[in-house]
Amino acid sequence: MTTRDIEVGSDRASVDPYNAIQELGTAPLWRYYGNVLPKKPEPKAVPYIWKYASLRPHLLHFLETLSLEEAERRVLMLVNPGMTEPPATSTTLYAGLQIIGPGETAQAHRHTSNAFRYVIEGSGAYTTVNGERVHMRPGDLLLTPNWHWHDHYHEGEGPMVWLDALDYPLTTNCLDVNFFELYGERSQKSSVPDDLSSRQFIHGQLSPAWEVAYTEASPIGNYPWSETQRAFAAIADDATGSATEGVLLEYKNPMTAGPVLPTMGCRVSRLRPGFRGVPIRRTSSTIYHVVGGSGVAVVGDERLDWTDKDVFAVPPWHSLELRNASDTEDAYLFSYTNEPVLRALGFFREKQA
Ligand code: 1HN
C-alpha cells in the first residue's frame, strides 16, 4: 500500500460510507436481502386479458394504412402492464397478433429466439421454414424454431390473423443470446415438397426411419387443427381428463416425446360443458388463447372473463381456476408455457392452490 492509497482511504471515511461503496460498484446485501430472496416468487407480470373483439378493428386499420415494407411485421404486441420495458406478455414469454393481407410477403429472416404461430382467422397463407412451405388454417400450430429461416406469404383472399409466440423475453431480455439475420432476398425458394415435415411426422407412432437426426425442437412444421380434432374425437367423452384443465393434450416433439420447443411447450384443452377446474399454482407462466367458447379464469385475485379468440396471461405462482361458462357447449383453450425451461433447470413446482 502506498502513502497515496492511505490518504484516499482517509478522505473516503469522512463521506457517507453507503455512497462511497456505491461509487465503487458495490451494494450492501443486508439492505436488499428480501429482494434477492423473497419468500415466494414476486413476478412483475400481472394477470391480464386481451379482448380480440376490441383489437380486431385496429388490426384491420393497420392492414389498410401500413405497408409491410414499412412495418417488416404488422404486429400488435400483447404487452403485460407489469412488463412494459422491454415489452413481454408474461415471464420469459411474448405474444402478438399479426395480420397480413392478400398478396403480401413478410420478408425472410431468422433469429435465435424460438417462435411459433397459432392461426386465428383466414386461410391461404403459408410460412416458408428452411425451404418448406407450410400452409395455415385456423387452429393450426406452426413452428419456427431457433435459427430457422422464415418468411410469410398470403396467396388467399381476405385478411389472415395469427398469434405469434416467441421466447425472446428469455433469449433477449434475460440471457442476451439473441442473434438476428435477414435472408437477403425477400422470400426463400421452395426446396422441399410443401408441408412434407408435417405429413412425415404427424402420425407419431409411424415415423420415417430414414430421418435419424435428433432435433431438440420438433421437426414438424404444422400441427393442423384437423389432427387436433381427430385426437379429441378419438377419446370423445371416455377420457377422465385433468382436474385443473379438462381434457388436456400436449403437442409433442416426435424425436424426444417432449415439448415441441426447448423453451416453450404447447397444449390444447377441451373444457366440457359446466367444467369447473380445481385451482392450481405453478412456477411456470402460461399464455392462453381461446379457440372457441367462453368462460372464466380466476388468476390470483383477478377474474378474467374470456370468449372466442381472446388471449390471457397467467404469471408464475398465481393460482389459476378455469371454468367453462356454458352448460351445453364445449370450450377449447390453446396454451403455451415456459415449463420446459423450468423443468430442464429443476425450477418447476406446482401445487393445488
Ligand atoms: C418475428 O420474427 C415474427 O417472423 C413475428 O413473423 C413477431 C416478434 C418479435 C421478434 C420477432 C415473424 C416477432 C418476431
Tab-separated table of C-alpha atoms and ligand atoms in Angstrom:
chain	number	residue	atom	x	y	z
A	1	MET	CA	0.000	0.000	0.000
A	2	THR	CA	1.372	3.458	-0.907
A	3	THR	CA	1.050	6.672	1.086
A	4	ARG	CA	-1.414	7.928	-1.547
A	5	ASP	CA	-3.776	4.971	-1.015
A	6	ILE	CA	-3.861	5.671	2.684
A	7	GLU	CA	-4.738	9.338	2.067
A	8	VAL	CA	-7.549	8.429	-0.321
A	9	GLY	CA	-8.811	5.939	2.229
A	10	SER	CA	-8.994	8.504	4.980
A	11	ASP	CA	-10.807	11.036	2.668
A	12	ARG	CA	-13.474	8.446	1.990
A	13	ALA	CA	-14.027	7.796	5.673
A	14	SER	CA	-15.467	11.307	6.026
A	15	VAL	CA	-18.201	10.775	3.328
A	16	ASP	CA	-21.306	8.606	3.702
A	17	PRO	CA	-19.960	5.053	3.583
A	18	TYR	CA	-23.069	3.908	1.648
A	19	ASN	CA	-22.355	6.478	-1.097
A	20	ALA	CA	-18.727	5.515	-1.061
A	21	ILE	CA	-19.360	1.813	-1.625
A	22	GLN	CA	-21.972	2.602	-4.290
A	23	GLU	CA	-19.422	4.668	-6.227
A	24	LEU	CA	-17.123	1.667	-6.126
A	25	GLY	CA	-19.751	-0.516	-7.853
A	26	THR	CA	-20.979	-2.390	-4.797
A	27	ALA	CA	-24.178	-2.602	-2.750
A	28	PRO	CA	-24.849	-3.787	0.796
A	29	LEU	CA	-26.603	-7.169	0.630
A	30	TRP	CA	-28.194	-6.572	4.063
A	31	ARG	CA	-30.387	-3.812	2.588
A	32	TYR	CA	-31.519	-5.993	-0.338
A	33	TYR	CA	-31.928	-9.343	1.303
A	34	GLY	CA	-35.698	-9.541	0.868
A	35	ASN	CA	-35.476	-8.613	-2.848
A	36	VAL	CA	-32.776	-11.187	-3.567
A	37	LEU	CA	-34.518	-13.962	-1.667
A	38	PRO	CA	-38.285	-13.322	-1.424
A	39	LYS	CA	-40.314	-15.992	0.383
A	40	LYS	CA	-42.125	-16.760	-2.868
A	41	PRO	CA	-41.916	-15.570	-6.489
A	42	GLU	CA	-42.935	-11.930	-6.970
A	43	PRO	CA	-43.391	-11.653	-10.742
A	44	LYS	CA	-43.546	-8.293	-12.475
A	45	ALA	CA	-46.162	-9.761	-14.832
A	46	VAL	CA	-49.785	-9.348	-13.758
A	47	PRO	CA	-52.874	-11.351	-14.756
A	48	TYR	CA	-54.251	-9.732	-17.911
A	49	ILE	CA	-56.661	-10.389	-20.775
A	50	TRP	CA	-56.540	-9.005	-24.333
A	51	LYS	CA	-60.002	-8.927	-25.931
A	52	TYR	CA	-59.896	-9.934	-29.583
A	53	ALA	CA	-63.125	-8.119	-30.474
A	54	SER	CA	-61.576	-4.818	-29.310
A	55	LEU	CA	-58.239	-5.373	-31.065
A	56	ARG	CA	-59.510	-6.684	-34.412
A	57	PRO	CA	-60.663	-3.269	-35.779
A	58	HIS	CA	-57.191	-1.860	-35.032
A	59	LEU	CA	-55.520	-4.767	-36.814
A	60	LEU	CA	-57.723	-4.038	-39.843
A	61	HIS	CA	-56.900	-0.317	-39.625
A	62	PHE	CA	-53.151	-1.003	-39.828
A	63	LEU	CA	-53.715	-3.536	-42.597
A	64	GLU	CA	-55.248	-0.670	-44.605
A	65	THR	CA	-52.769	2.058	-43.687
A	66	LEU	CA	-49.342	0.472	-43.085
A	67	SER	CA	-47.372	-1.485	-45.669
A	68	LEU	CA	-45.233	-4.497	-44.793
A	69	GLU	CA	-42.273	-2.696	-46.367
A	70	GLU	CA	-42.672	-0.093	-43.607
A	71	ALA	CA	-43.632	-2.426	-40.790
A	72	GLU	CA	-41.463	-5.521	-41.510
A	73	ARG	CA	-44.051	-7.471	-39.484
A	74	ARG	CA	-47.525	-5.952	-38.872
A	75	VAL	CA	-47.979	-6.998	-35.280
A	76	LEU	CA	-49.713	-5.701	-32.187
A	77	MET	CA	-47.570	-6.864	-29.279
A	78	LEU	CA	-49.580	-8.014	-26.273
A	79	VAL	CA	-47.810	-6.063	-23.566
A	80	ASN	CA	-48.311	-7.058	-19.963
A	81	PRO	CA	-48.935	-3.882	-17.886
A	82	GLY	CA	-46.263	-5.105	-15.444
A	83	MET	CA	-43.671	-5.774	-18.184
A	84	THR	CA	-43.723	-2.774	-20.492
A	85	GLU	CA	-39.990	-2.088	-20.890
A	86	PRO	CA	-38.753	-4.230	-22.512
A	87	PRO	CA	-42.194	-5.468	-23.576
A	88	ALA	CA	-43.221	-9.008	-22.672
A	89	THR	CA	-46.528	-10.828	-22.259
A	90	SER	CA	-45.545	-12.819	-19.189
A	91	THR	CA	-42.308	-14.057	-17.630
A	92	THR	CA	-39.996	-15.264	-20.481
A	93	LEU	CA	-42.941	-15.311	-22.948
A	94	TYR	CA	-44.118	-12.999	-25.697
A	95	ALA	CA	-47.363	-12.980	-27.694
A	96	GLY	CA	-48.500	-10.739	-30.530
A	97	LEU	CA	-51.291	-10.578	-33.090
A	98	GLN	CA	-50.024	-10.465	-36.669
A	99	ILE	CA	-52.150	-9.518	-39.673
A	100	ILE	CA	-51.270	-9.985	-43.345
A	101	GLY	CA	-53.313	-9.213	-46.447
A	102	PRO	CA	-53.661	-10.951	-49.836
A	103	GLY	CA	-50.536	-10.746	-51.981
A	104	GLU	CA	-48.310	-9.571	-49.144
A	105	THR	CA	-44.915	-11.011	-48.223
A	106	ALA	CA	-43.298	-10.672	-44.817
A	107	GLN	CA	-39.631	-10.933	-45.700
A	108	ALA	CA	-37.337	-13.809	-44.767
A	109	HIS	CA	-35.207	-13.649	-41.645
A	110	ARG	CA	-34.036	-15.807	-38.768
A	111	HIS	CA	-33.263	-15.331	-35.109
A	112	THR	CA	-32.164	-17.434	-32.181
A	113	SER	CA	-35.499	-16.925	-30.432
A	114	ASN	CA	-37.792	-19.898	-30.879
A	115	ALA	CA	-41.152	-18.920	-32.325
A	116	PHE	CA	-44.451	-20.411	-33.361
A	117	ARG	CA	-47.705	-19.213	-34.833
A	118	TYR	CA	-51.217	-20.231	-33.874
A	119	VAL	CA	-53.657	-19.395	-36.661
A	120	ILE	CA	-56.716	-17.364	-35.604
A	121	GLU	CA	-58.571	-16.466	-38.786
A	122	GLY	CA	-58.287	-16.642	-42.569
A	123	SER	CA	-56.676	-19.142	-44.880
A	124	GLY	CA	-54.470	-19.214	-47.940
A	125	ALA	CA	-51.231	-18.046	-46.317
A	126	TYR	CA	-48.105	-20.075	-45.846
A	127	THR	CA	-44.840	-19.679	-43.999
A	128	THR	CA	-41.700	-20.962	-45.659
A	129	VAL	CA	-39.492	-22.526	-42.978
A	130	ASN	CA	-35.988	-23.506	-44.133
A	131	GLY	CA	-37.280	-24.002	-47.678
A	132	GLU	CA	-40.521	-25.843	-46.809
A	133	ARG	CA	-43.845	-24.143	-47.472
A	134	VAL	CA	-46.119	-24.751	-44.516
A	135	HIS	CA	-49.769	-23.875	-45.148
A	136	MET	CA	-52.014	-22.347	-42.497
A	137	ARG	CA	-55.617	-22.887	-41.494
A	138	PRO	CA	-57.403	-21.684	-38.352
A	139	GLY	CA	-56.369	-23.680	-35.291
A	140	ASP	CA	-53.051	-24.815	-36.850
A	141	LEU	CA	-49.816	-24.588	-34.855
A	142	LEU	CA	-46.740	-23.760	-36.980
A	143	LEU	CA	-43.218	-23.931	-35.575
A	144	THR	CA	-40.231	-21.767	-36.470
A	145	PRO	CA	-37.505	-22.979	-34.118
A	146	ASN	CA	-34.225	-21.265	-33.225
A	147	TRP	CA	-32.251	-20.039	-36.287
A	148	HIS	CA	-34.717	-21.361	-38.905
A	149	TRP	CA	-35.272	-19.035	-41.866
A	150	HIS	CA	-38.893	-17.956	-42.162
A	151	ASP	CA	-40.998	-15.677	-44.359
A	152	HIS	CA	-44.765	-15.440	-44.753
A	153	TYR	CA	-46.817	-15.128	-47.915
A	154	HIS	CA	-50.575	-14.750	-48.318
A	155	GLU	CA	-51.880	-16.116	-51.615
A	156	GLY	CA	-55.514	-16.359	-50.467
A	157	GLU	CA	-58.287	-13.828	-50.017
A	158	GLY	CA	-59.229	-11.675	-47.045
A	159	PRO	CA	-57.087	-10.887	-44.025
A	160	MET	CA	-55.169	-13.582	-42.147
A	161	VAL	CA	-54.521	-13.192	-38.446
A	162	TRP	CA	-52.392	-15.366	-36.241
A	163	LEU	CA	-50.939	-15.324	-32.762
A	164	ASP	CA	-47.148	-15.086	-32.757
A	165	ALA	CA	-45.391	-16.590	-29.779
A	166	LEU	CA	-41.705	-16.134	-29.013
A	167	ASP	CA	-39.330	-16.770	-26.155
A	168	TYR	CA	-37.410	-13.512	-26.744
A	169	PRO	CA	-38.066	-12.212	-23.213
A	170	LEU	CA	-35.822	-15.152	-22.260
A	171	THR	CA	-33.253	-15.040	-25.074
A	172	THR	CA	-33.007	-11.263	-25.355
A	173	ASN	CA	-34.136	-9.767	-22.061
A	174	CYS	CA	-32.705	-12.404	-19.690
A	175	LEU	CA	-29.887	-14.319	-21.372
A	176	ASP	CA	-28.594	-11.901	-24.051
A	177	VAL	CA	-28.220	-14.700	-26.581
A	178	ASN	CA	-30.363	-13.418	-29.452
A	179	PHE	CA	-28.887	-13.064	-32.933
A	180	PHE	CA	-30.903	-11.855	-35.933
A	181	GLU	CA	-30.194	-12.000	-39.652
A	182	LEU	CA	-32.013	-11.027	-42.857
A	183	TYR	CA	-32.023	-13.684	-45.586
A	184	GLY	CA	-31.054	-11.197	-48.295
A	185	GLU	CA	-33.923	-11.963	-50.644
A	186	ARG	CA	-37.494	-11.142	-49.728
A	187	SER	CA	-38.631	-14.781	-49.764
A	188	GLN	CA	-36.988	-18.186	-49.775
A	189	LYS	CA	-37.392	-20.506	-52.714
A	190	SER	CA	-39.288	-23.690	-52.060
A	191	SER	CA	-36.684	-26.500	-51.809
A	192	VAL	CA	-38.719	-29.450	-50.459
A	193	PRO	CA	-42.290	-30.627	-51.136
A	194	ASP	CA	-44.917	-28.441	-49.432
A	195	ASP	CA	-45.873	-29.475	-45.878
A	196	LEU	CA	-43.574	-32.517	-46.048
A	197	SER	CA	-42.397	-32.403	-42.427
A	198	SER	CA	-45.955	-32.445	-41.137
A	199	ARG	CA	-47.015	-35.228	-43.489
A	200	GLN	CA	-43.981	-37.326	-42.477
A	201	PHE	CA	-44.050	-36.915	-38.725
A	202	ILE	CA	-47.594	-36.103	-37.658
A	203	HIS	CA	-48.582	-39.746	-37.208
A	204	GLY	CA	-46.124	-40.132	-34.283
A	205	GLN	CA	-46.321	-43.906	-33.910
A	206	LEU	CA	-45.175	-44.449	-37.516
A	207	SER	CA	-42.250	-42.116	-38.093
A	208	PRO	CA	-39.821	-42.088	-41.041
A	209	ALA	CA	-36.966	-44.390	-40.048
A	210	TRP	CA	-34.567	-42.793	-42.540
A	211	GLU	CA	-34.728	-39.458	-40.731
A	212	VAL	CA	-32.231	-40.126	-37.972
A	213	ALA	CA	-31.199	-36.624	-36.943
A	214	TYR	CA	-32.138	-35.834	-33.369
A	215	THR	CA	-33.659	-32.395	-33.127
A	216	GLU	CA	-34.232	-30.613	-29.849
A	217	ALA	CA	-37.080	-28.710	-31.488
A	218	SER	CA	-39.816	-30.696	-33.163
A	219	PRO	CA	-39.221	-31.245	-36.919
A	220	ILE	CA	-42.967	-30.836	-37.568
A	221	GLY	CA	-43.779	-27.628	-39.458
A	222	ASN	CA	-47.516	-27.687	-38.745
A	223	TYR	CA	-49.732	-29.422	-36.193
A	224	PRO	CA	-53.028	-28.946	-38.044
A	225	TRP	CA	-56.324	-28.344	-36.280
A	226	SER	CA	-57.814	-31.235	-38.259
A	227	GLU	CA	-55.464	-33.631	-36.384
A	228	THR	CA	-56.276	-31.963	-33.062
A	229	GLN	CA	-59.971	-32.514	-33.749
A	230	ARG	CA	-59.286	-36.163	-34.590
A	231	ALA	CA	-57.379	-36.592	-31.330
A	232	PHE	CA	-60.281	-35.162	-29.306
A	233	ALA	CA	-62.830	-37.164	-31.278
A	234	ALA	CA	-60.891	-40.398	-30.656
A	235	ILE	CA	-61.247	-40.022	-26.894
A	236	ALA	CA	-64.709	-38.479	-27.089
A	237	ASP	CA	-66.204	-38.474	-23.583
A	238	ASP	CA	-64.263	-41.530	-22.390
A	239	ALA	CA	-61.129	-39.839	-21.042
A	240	THR	CA	-61.133	-38.629	-17.452
A	241	GLY	CA	-59.069	-35.525	-18.208
A	242	SER	CA	-57.181	-33.333	-15.773
A	243	ALA	CA	-58.940	-31.887	-12.719
A	244	THR	CA	-57.390	-28.482	-13.397
A	245	GLU	CA	-57.551	-28.158	-17.197
A	246	GLY	CA	-60.045	-30.680	-18.504
A	247	VAL	CA	-59.155	-32.934	-21.426
A	248	LEU	CA	-55.635	-31.571	-21.863
A	249	LEU	CA	-53.488	-32.681	-24.820
A	250	GLU	CA	-49.839	-31.776	-25.308
A	251	TYR	CA	-48.270	-31.214	-28.737
A	252	LYS	CA	-45.201	-33.498	-28.853
A	253	ASN	CA	-41.797	-33.435	-30.479
A	254	PRO	CA	-41.735	-36.908	-32.127
A	255	MET	CA	-37.927	-37.064	-31.696
A	256	THR	CA	-37.960	-36.655	-27.908
A	257	ALA	CA	-41.585	-37.246	-26.876
A	258	GLY	CA	-41.040	-33.945	-25.053
A	259	PRO	CA	-42.327	-30.424	-25.709
A	260	VAL	CA	-42.353	-29.003	-29.249
A	261	LEU	CA	-39.652	-26.421	-28.463
A	262	PRO	CA	-36.963	-26.486	-25.770
A	263	THR	CA	-38.235	-23.209	-24.316
A	264	MET	CA	-41.994	-23.419	-24.897
A	265	GLY	CA	-44.495	-26.247	-24.508
A	266	CYS	CA	-47.879	-26.146	-26.263
A	267	ARG	CA	-51.169	-27.683	-25.177
A	268	VAL	CA	-54.810	-27.614	-26.073
A	269	SER	CA	-57.661	-28.422	-23.750
A	270	ARG	CA	-61.311	-29.172	-24.032
A	271	LEU	CA	-63.385	-27.946	-21.107
A	272	ARG	CA	-66.593	-29.914	-21.062
A	273	PRO	CA	-69.906	-28.082	-20.514
A	274	GLY	CA	-70.078	-26.854	-16.923
A	275	PHE	CA	-66.384	-27.667	-16.280
A	276	ARG	CA	-65.007	-26.048	-13.142
A	277	GLY	CA	-61.290	-26.717	-12.599
A	278	VAL	CA	-59.507	-27.349	-9.328
A	279	PRO	CA	-57.295	-24.276	-8.703
A	280	ILE	CA	-53.575	-24.795	-9.345
A	281	ARG	CA	-50.405	-22.764	-8.808
A	282	ARG	CA	-47.269	-23.257	-10.898
A	283	THR	CA	-43.828	-21.665	-11.138
A	284	SER	CA	-44.217	-21.555	-14.932
A	285	SER	CA	-46.050	-18.791	-16.743
A	286	THR	CA	-48.745	-19.586	-19.287
A	287	ILE	CA	-50.445	-17.727	-22.113
A	288	TYR	CA	-53.929	-18.923	-23.107
A	289	HIS	CA	-55.694	-18.346	-26.402
A	290	VAL	CA	-59.409	-19.091	-26.637
A	291	VAL	CA	-60.033	-21.299	-29.660
A	292	GLY	CA	-63.768	-21.419	-29.011
A	293	GLY	CA	-66.363	-20.996	-26.308
A	294	SER	CA	-66.406	-18.727	-23.293
A	295	GLY	CA	-65.622	-18.961	-19.644
A	296	VAL	CA	-63.807	-17.555	-16.668
A	297	ALA	CA	-60.207	-17.720	-15.473
A	298	VAL	CA	-59.677	-16.731	-11.871
A	299	VAL	CA	-55.983	-15.778	-11.781
A	300	GLY	CA	-54.779	-14.767	-8.333
A	301	ASP	CA	-57.271	-12.097	-7.238
A	302	GLU	CA	-58.382	-11.265	-10.795
A	303	ARG	CA	-61.408	-12.622	-12.594
A	304	LEU	CA	-60.815	-12.718	-16.364
A	305	ASP	CA	-63.923	-13.331	-18.490
A	306	TRP	CA	-62.821	-14.889	-21.755
A	307	THR	CA	-64.532	-15.549	-25.034
A	308	ASP	CA	-63.634	-16.528	-28.629
A	309	LYS	CA	-60.073	-15.595	-29.711
A	310	ASP	CA	-59.150	-13.681	-26.533
A	311	VAL	CA	-55.663	-14.087	-25.074
A	312	PHE	CA	-54.832	-14.036	-21.369
A	313	ALA	CA	-51.670	-14.281	-19.286
A	314	VAL	CA	-51.144	-16.280	-16.102
A	315	PRO	CA	-47.966	-15.140	-14.297
A	316	PRO	CA	-45.838	-17.510	-12.192
A	317	TRP	CA	-47.178	-18.725	-8.853
A	318	HIS	CA	-50.613	-17.173	-9.352
A	319	SER	CA	-53.440	-19.566	-8.611
A	320	LEU	CA	-55.463	-20.434	-11.698
A	321	GLU	CA	-59.022	-21.713	-11.817
A	322	LEU	CA	-60.632	-22.350	-15.207
A	323	ARG	CA	-64.376	-22.532	-15.773
A	324	ASN	CA	-66.488	-23.129	-18.837
A	325	ALA	CA	-69.349	-20.587	-18.719
A	326	SER	CA	-71.642	-22.809	-20.781
A	327	ASP	CA	-73.647	-25.783	-19.535
A	328	THR	CA	-74.262	-27.013	-23.077
A	329	GLU	CA	-71.186	-26.184	-25.216
A	330	ASP	CA	-67.546	-27.302	-25.034
A	331	ALA	CA	-64.808	-24.658	-24.740
A	332	TYR	CA	-61.341	-25.086	-26.262
A	333	LEU	CA	-58.208	-23.370	-24.972
A	334	PHE	CA	-54.812	-23.397	-26.650
A	335	SER	CA	-51.959	-22.599	-24.253
A	336	TYR	CA	-48.202	-22.327	-24.119
A	337	THR	CA	-45.848	-22.216	-21.203
A	338	ASN	CA	-42.179	-21.882	-20.258
A	339	GLU	CA	-42.456	-25.114	-18.254
A	340	PRO	CA	-39.753	-26.852	-20.395
A	341	VAL	CA	-37.181	-24.245	-19.297
A	342	LEU	CA	-38.104	-24.645	-15.646
A	343	ARG	CA	-38.134	-28.446	-15.795
A	344	ALA	CA	-34.730	-28.544	-17.524
A	345	LEU	CA	-33.249	-26.439	-14.739
A	346	GLY	CA	-35.074	-28.033	-11.804
A	347	PHE	CA	-37.269	-24.998	-11.039
A	348	PHE	CA	-40.708	-26.386	-11.894
A	349	ARG	CA	-43.125	-26.690	-8.973
A	350	GLU	CA	-46.877	-26.932	-8.835
A	351	LYS	CA	-49.408	-27.368	-6.102
A	352	GLN	CA	-53.131	-27.147	-5.635
A	353	ALA	CA	-53.884	-23.554	-4.742
B	1	1HN	C1	-40.908	-12.275	-35.719
B	1	1HN	O1	-39.815	-12.674	-36.372
B	1	1HN	C2	-42.168	-12.526	-36.254
B	1	1HN	O2	-41.375	-13.803	-38.065
B	1	1HN	C3	-43.299	-12.125	-35.552
B	1	1HN	O3	-43.426	-13.237	-38.095
B	1	1HN	C4	-43.197	-11.471	-34.355
B	1	1HN	C5	-41.813	-10.511	-32.600
B	1	1HN	C6	-40.606	-10.242	-32.083
B	1	1HN	C7	-39.446	-10.624	-32.734
B	1	1HN	C8	-39.531	-11.303	-33.937
B	1	1HN	C9	-42.332	-13.248	-37.559
B	1	1HN	C10	-41.943	-11.192	-33.815
B	1	1HN	C11	-40.781	-11.594	-34.485
